[in-house]
PDB file of C-alpha atoms in Angstrom:
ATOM      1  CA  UNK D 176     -32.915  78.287 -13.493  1.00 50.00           C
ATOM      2  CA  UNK D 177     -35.158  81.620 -12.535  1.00 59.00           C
ATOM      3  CA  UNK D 178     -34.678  82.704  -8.828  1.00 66.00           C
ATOM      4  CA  UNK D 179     -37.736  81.784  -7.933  1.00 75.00           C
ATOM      5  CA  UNK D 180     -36.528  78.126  -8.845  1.00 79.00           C
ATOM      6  CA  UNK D 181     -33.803  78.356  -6.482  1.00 81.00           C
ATOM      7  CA  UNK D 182     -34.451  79.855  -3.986  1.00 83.00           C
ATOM      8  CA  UNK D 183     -36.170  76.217  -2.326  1.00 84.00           C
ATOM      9  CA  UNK D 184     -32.939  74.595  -3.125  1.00 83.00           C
ATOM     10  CA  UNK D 185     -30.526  77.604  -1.607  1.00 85.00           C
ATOM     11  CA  UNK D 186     -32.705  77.081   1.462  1.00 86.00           C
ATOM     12  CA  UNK D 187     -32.282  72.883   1.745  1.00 85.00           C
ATOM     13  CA  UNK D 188     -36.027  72.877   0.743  1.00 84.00           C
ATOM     14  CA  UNK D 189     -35.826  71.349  -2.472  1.00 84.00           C
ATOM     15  CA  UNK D 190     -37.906  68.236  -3.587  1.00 83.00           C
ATOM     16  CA  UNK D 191     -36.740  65.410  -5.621  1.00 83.00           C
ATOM     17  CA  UNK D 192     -38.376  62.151  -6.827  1.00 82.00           C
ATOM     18  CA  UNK D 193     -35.926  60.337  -4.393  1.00 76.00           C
ATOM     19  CA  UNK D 194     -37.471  61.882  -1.692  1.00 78.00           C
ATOM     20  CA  UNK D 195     -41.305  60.682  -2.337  1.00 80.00           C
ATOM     21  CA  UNK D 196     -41.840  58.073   0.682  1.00 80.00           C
ATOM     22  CA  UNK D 197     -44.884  56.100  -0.255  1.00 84.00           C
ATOM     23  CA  UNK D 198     -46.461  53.368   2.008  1.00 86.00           C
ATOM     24  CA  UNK D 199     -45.267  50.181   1.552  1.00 87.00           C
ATOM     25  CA  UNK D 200     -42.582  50.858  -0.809  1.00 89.00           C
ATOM     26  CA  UNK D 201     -39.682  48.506  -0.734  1.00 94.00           C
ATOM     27  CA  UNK D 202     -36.257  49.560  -2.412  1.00 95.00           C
ATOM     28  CA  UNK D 203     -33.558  47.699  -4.307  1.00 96.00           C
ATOM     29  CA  UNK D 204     -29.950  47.991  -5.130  1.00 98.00           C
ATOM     30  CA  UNK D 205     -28.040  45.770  -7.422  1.00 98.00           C
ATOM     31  CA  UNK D 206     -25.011  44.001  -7.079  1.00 99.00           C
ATOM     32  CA  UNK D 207     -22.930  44.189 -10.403  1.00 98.00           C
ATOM     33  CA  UNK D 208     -19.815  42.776 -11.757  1.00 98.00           C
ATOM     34  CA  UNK D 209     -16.311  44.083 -11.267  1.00 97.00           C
ATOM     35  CA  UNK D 210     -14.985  41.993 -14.405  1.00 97.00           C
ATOM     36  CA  UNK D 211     -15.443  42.710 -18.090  1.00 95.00           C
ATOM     37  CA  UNK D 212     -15.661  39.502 -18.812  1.00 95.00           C
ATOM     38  CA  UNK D 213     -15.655  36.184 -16.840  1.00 97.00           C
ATOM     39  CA  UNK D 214     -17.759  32.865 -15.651  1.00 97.00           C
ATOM     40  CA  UNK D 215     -19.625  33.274 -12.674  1.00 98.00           C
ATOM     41  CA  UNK D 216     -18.192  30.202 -10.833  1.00 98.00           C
ATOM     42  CA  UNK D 217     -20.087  31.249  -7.214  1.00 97.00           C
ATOM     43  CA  UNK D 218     -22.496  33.219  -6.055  1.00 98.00           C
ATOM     44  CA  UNK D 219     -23.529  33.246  -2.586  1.00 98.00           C
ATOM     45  CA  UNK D 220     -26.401  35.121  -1.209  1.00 98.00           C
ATOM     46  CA  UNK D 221     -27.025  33.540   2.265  1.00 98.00           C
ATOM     47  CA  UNK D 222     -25.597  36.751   4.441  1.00 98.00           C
ATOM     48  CA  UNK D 223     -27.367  38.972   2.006  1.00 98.00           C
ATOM     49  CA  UNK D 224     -30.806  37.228   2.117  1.00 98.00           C
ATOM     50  CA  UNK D 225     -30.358  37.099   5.952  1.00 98.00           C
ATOM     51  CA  UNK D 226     -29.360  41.169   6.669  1.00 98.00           C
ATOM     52  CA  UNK D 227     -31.892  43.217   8.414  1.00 98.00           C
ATOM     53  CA  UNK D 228     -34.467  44.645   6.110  1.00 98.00           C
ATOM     54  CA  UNK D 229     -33.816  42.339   3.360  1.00 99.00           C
ATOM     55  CA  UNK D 230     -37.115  40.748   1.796  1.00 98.00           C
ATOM     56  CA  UNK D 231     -35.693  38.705  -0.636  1.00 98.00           C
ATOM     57  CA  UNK D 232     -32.382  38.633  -2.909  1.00 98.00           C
ATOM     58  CA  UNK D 233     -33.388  37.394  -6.639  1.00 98.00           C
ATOM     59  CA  UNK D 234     -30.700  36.100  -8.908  1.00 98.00           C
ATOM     60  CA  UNK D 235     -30.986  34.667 -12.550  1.00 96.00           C
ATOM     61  CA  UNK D 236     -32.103  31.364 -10.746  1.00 95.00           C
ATOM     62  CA  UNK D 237     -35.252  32.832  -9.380  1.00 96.00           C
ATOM     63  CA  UNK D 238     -36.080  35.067 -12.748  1.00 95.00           C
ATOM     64  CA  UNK D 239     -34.767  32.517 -15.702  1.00 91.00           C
ATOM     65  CA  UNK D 240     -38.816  31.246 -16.073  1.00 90.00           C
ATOM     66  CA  UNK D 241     -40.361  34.387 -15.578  1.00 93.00           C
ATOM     67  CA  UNK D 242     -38.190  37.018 -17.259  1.00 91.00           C
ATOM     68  CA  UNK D 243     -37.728  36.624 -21.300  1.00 91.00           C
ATOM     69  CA  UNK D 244     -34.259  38.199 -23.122  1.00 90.00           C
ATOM     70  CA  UNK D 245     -34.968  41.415 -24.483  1.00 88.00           C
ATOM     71  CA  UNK D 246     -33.700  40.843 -27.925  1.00 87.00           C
ATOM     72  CA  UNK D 247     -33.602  43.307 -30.475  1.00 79.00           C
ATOM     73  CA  UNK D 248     -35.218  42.715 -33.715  1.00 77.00           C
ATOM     74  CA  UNK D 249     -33.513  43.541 -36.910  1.00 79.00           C
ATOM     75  CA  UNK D 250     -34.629  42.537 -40.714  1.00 78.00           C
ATOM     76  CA  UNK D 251     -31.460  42.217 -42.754  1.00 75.00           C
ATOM     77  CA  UNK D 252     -32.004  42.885 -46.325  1.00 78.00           C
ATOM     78  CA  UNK D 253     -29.695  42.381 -49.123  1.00 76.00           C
ATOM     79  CA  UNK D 254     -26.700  41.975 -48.519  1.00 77.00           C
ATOM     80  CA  UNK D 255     -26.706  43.267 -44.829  1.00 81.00           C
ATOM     81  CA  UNK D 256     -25.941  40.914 -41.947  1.00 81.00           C
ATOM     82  CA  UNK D 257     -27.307  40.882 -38.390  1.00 82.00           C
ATOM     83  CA  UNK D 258     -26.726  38.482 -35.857  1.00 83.00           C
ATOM     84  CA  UNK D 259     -29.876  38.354 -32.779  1.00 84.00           C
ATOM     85  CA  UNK D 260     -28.442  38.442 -29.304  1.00 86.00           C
ATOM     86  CA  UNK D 261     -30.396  37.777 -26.366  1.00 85.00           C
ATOM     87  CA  UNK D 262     -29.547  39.634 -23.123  1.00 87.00           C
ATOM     88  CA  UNK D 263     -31.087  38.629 -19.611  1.00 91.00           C
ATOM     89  CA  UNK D 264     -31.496  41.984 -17.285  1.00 94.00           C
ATOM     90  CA  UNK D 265     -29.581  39.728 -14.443  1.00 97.00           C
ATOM     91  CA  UNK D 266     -26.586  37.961 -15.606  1.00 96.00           C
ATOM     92  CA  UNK D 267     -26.904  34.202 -15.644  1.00 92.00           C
ATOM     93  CA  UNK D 268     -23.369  32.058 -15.969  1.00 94.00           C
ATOM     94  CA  UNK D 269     -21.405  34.728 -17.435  1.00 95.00           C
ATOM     95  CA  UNK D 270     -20.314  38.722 -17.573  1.00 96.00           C
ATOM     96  CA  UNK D 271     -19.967  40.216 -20.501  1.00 93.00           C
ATOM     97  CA  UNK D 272     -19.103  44.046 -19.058  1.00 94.00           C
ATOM     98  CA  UNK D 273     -18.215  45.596 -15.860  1.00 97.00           C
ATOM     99  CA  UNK D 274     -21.237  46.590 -14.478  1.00 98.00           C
ATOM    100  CA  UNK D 275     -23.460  44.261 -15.035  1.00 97.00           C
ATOM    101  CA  UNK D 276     -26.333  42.701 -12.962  1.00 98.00           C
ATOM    102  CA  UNK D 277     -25.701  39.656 -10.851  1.00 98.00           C
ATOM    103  CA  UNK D 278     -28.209  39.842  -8.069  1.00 98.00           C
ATOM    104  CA  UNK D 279     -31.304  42.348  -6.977  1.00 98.00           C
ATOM    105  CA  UNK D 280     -31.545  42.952  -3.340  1.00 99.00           C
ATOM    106  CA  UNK D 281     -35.332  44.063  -2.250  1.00 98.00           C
ATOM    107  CA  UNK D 282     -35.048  45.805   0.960  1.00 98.00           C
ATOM    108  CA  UNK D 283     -37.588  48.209   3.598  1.00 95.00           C
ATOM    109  CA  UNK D 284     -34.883  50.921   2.756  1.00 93.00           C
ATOM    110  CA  UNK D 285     -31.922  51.590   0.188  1.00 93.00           C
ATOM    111  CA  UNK D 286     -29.659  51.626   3.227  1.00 96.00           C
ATOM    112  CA  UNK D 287     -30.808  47.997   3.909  1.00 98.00           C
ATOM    113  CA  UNK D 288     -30.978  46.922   0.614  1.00 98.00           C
ATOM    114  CA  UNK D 289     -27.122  48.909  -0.366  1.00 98.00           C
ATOM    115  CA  UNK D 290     -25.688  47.194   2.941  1.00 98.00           C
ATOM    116  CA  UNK D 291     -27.065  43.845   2.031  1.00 99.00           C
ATOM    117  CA  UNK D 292     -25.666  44.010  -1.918  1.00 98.00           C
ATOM    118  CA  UNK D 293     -22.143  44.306  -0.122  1.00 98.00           C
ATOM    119  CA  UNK D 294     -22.755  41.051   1.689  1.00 99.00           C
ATOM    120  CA  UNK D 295     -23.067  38.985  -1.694  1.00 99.00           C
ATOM    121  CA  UNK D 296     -20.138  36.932  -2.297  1.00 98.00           C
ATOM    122  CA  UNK D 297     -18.871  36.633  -5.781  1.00 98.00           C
ATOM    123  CA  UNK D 298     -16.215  34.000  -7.171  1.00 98.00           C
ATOM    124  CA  UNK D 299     -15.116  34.913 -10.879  1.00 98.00           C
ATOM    125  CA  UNK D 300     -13.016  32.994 -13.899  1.00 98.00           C
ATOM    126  CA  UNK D 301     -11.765  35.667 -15.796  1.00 96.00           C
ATOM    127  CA  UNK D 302     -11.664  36.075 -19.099  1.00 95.00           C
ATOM    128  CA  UNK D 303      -9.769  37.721 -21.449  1.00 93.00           C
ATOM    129  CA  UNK D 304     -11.917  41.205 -22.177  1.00 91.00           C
ATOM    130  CA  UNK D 305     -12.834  43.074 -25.178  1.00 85.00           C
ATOM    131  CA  UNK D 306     -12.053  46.714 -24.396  1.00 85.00           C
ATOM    132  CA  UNK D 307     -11.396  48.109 -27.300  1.00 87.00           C
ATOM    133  CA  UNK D 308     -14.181  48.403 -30.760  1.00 86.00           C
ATOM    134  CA  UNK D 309     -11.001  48.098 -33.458  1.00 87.00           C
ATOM    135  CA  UNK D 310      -9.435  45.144 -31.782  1.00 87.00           C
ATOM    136  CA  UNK D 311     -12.990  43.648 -31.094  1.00 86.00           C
ATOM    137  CA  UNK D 312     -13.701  42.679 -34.730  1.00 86.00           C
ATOM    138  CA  UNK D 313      -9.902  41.233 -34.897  1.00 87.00           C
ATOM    139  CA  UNK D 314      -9.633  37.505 -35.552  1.00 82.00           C
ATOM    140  CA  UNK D 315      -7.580  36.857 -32.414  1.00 85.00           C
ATOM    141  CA  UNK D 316     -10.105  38.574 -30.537  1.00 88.00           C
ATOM    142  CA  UNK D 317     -11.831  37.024 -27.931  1.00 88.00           C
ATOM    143  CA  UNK D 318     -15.908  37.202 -28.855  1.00 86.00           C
ATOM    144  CA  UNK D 319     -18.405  38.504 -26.605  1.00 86.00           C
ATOM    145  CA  UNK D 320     -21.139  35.728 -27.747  1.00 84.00           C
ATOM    146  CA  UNK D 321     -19.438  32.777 -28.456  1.00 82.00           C
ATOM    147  CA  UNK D 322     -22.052  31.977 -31.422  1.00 82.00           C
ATOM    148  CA  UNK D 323     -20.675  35.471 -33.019  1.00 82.00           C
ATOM    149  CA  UNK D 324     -17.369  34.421 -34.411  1.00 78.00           C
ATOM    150  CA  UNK D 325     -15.607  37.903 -34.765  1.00 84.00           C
ATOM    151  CA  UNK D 326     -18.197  40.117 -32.432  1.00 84.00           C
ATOM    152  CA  UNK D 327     -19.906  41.694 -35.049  1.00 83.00           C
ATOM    153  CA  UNK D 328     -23.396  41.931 -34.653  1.00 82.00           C
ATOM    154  CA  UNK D 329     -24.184  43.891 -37.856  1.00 82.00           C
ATOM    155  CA  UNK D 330     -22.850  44.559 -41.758  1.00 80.00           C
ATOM    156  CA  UNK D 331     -24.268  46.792 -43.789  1.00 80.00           C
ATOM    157  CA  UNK D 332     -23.285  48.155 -47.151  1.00 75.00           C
ATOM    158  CA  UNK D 333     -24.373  51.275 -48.883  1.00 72.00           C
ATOM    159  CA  UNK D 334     -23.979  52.999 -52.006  1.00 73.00           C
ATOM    160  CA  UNK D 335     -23.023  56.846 -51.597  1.00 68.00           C
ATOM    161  CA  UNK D 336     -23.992  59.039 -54.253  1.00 69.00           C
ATOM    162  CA  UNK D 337     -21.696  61.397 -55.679  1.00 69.00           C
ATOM    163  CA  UNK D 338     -23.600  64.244 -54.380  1.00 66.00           C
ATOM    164  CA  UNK D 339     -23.274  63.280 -50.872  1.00 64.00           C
ATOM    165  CA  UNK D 340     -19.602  63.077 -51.291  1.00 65.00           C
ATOM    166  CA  UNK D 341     -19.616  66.573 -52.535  1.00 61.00           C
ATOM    167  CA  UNK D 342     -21.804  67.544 -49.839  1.00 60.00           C
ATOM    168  CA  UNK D 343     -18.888  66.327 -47.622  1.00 57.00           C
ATOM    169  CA  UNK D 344     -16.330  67.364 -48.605  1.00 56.00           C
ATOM    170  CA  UNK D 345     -17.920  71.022 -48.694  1.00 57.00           C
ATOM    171  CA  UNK D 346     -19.132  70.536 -44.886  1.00 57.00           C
ATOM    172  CA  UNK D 347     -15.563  69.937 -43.644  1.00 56.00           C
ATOM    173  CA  UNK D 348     -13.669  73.105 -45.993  1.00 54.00           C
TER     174      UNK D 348
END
């Protein structure tokens, strides 16, 4: 950074995107999973959706009709294989990774909205988890889409010329 850059920021002056207050915004915070990989058995939102500040608390309930998957879009030629998955941006009956969306709290301010995601109660089955890429695609693994058989979304098979295995091996000497 130049001095003139920092000098703001040395002086608690600085300006960040954060900091933009704009009428009438309203903030959110999201409560994720703490479990690779499990059934949501409960989730209760009642304390949440009653907390000060809180405007509403949306869950895949409220969005399944008005949010579509994003699903990625892959042509397989050949002999290449690729398997569609559909993922919802708020988890519906089941978590596939720590981390991920369960509920979206819309607040009057991120303190409201943070305080109100800690109210949400969660009840979990957990599952066994698929930490690791090499065990993933084992047969005894357990599958991250149960219409996947061995978690594998995509096979592909190419021909390498000779001259881009000399070209190798010369990069690495």
């Amino acid at each position: 950074m130049m001095q003139n850059e920092l000098t703001p920021l040395l002086k608690g002056k600085g300006q960040f995107v954060d900091g933009i207050q704009l009428a009438e915004t309203v903030h959110i915070a999201f409560v994720r999973s703490t479990h690779a990989h499990a059934r949501i058995v409960d989730l209760k939102i009642d304390s949440a959706t009653q907390a000060p500040g809180v405007f509403t608390v949306l869950t895949a309930t409220d969005l399944i009709n008005r949010v579509n998957p994003i699903c990625a879009k892959l042509e397989a030629t050949g002999s290449d294989q690729y398997f569609s998955t559909n993922w919802y941006p708020v988890a519906r009956n089941l978590v596939r990774y720590v981390g991920e969306i369960l509920a979206i709290i819309v607040a009057s301010d991120p303190y409201c909205a943070e305080d109100a995601a800690d109210l949400v109660e969660i009840n979990y089955d957990s599952l066994p988890a698929v930490i690791d890429a090499h065990q993933a695609i084992e047969n005894e693994s357990p599958t991250v889409h149960s219409y996947i058989e061995n978690n594998v979304l995509f096979r592909t098979h190419r021909v390498v010329s000779e001259k881009m295995i000399h070209l190798t091996v010369l990069q690495s000497q």
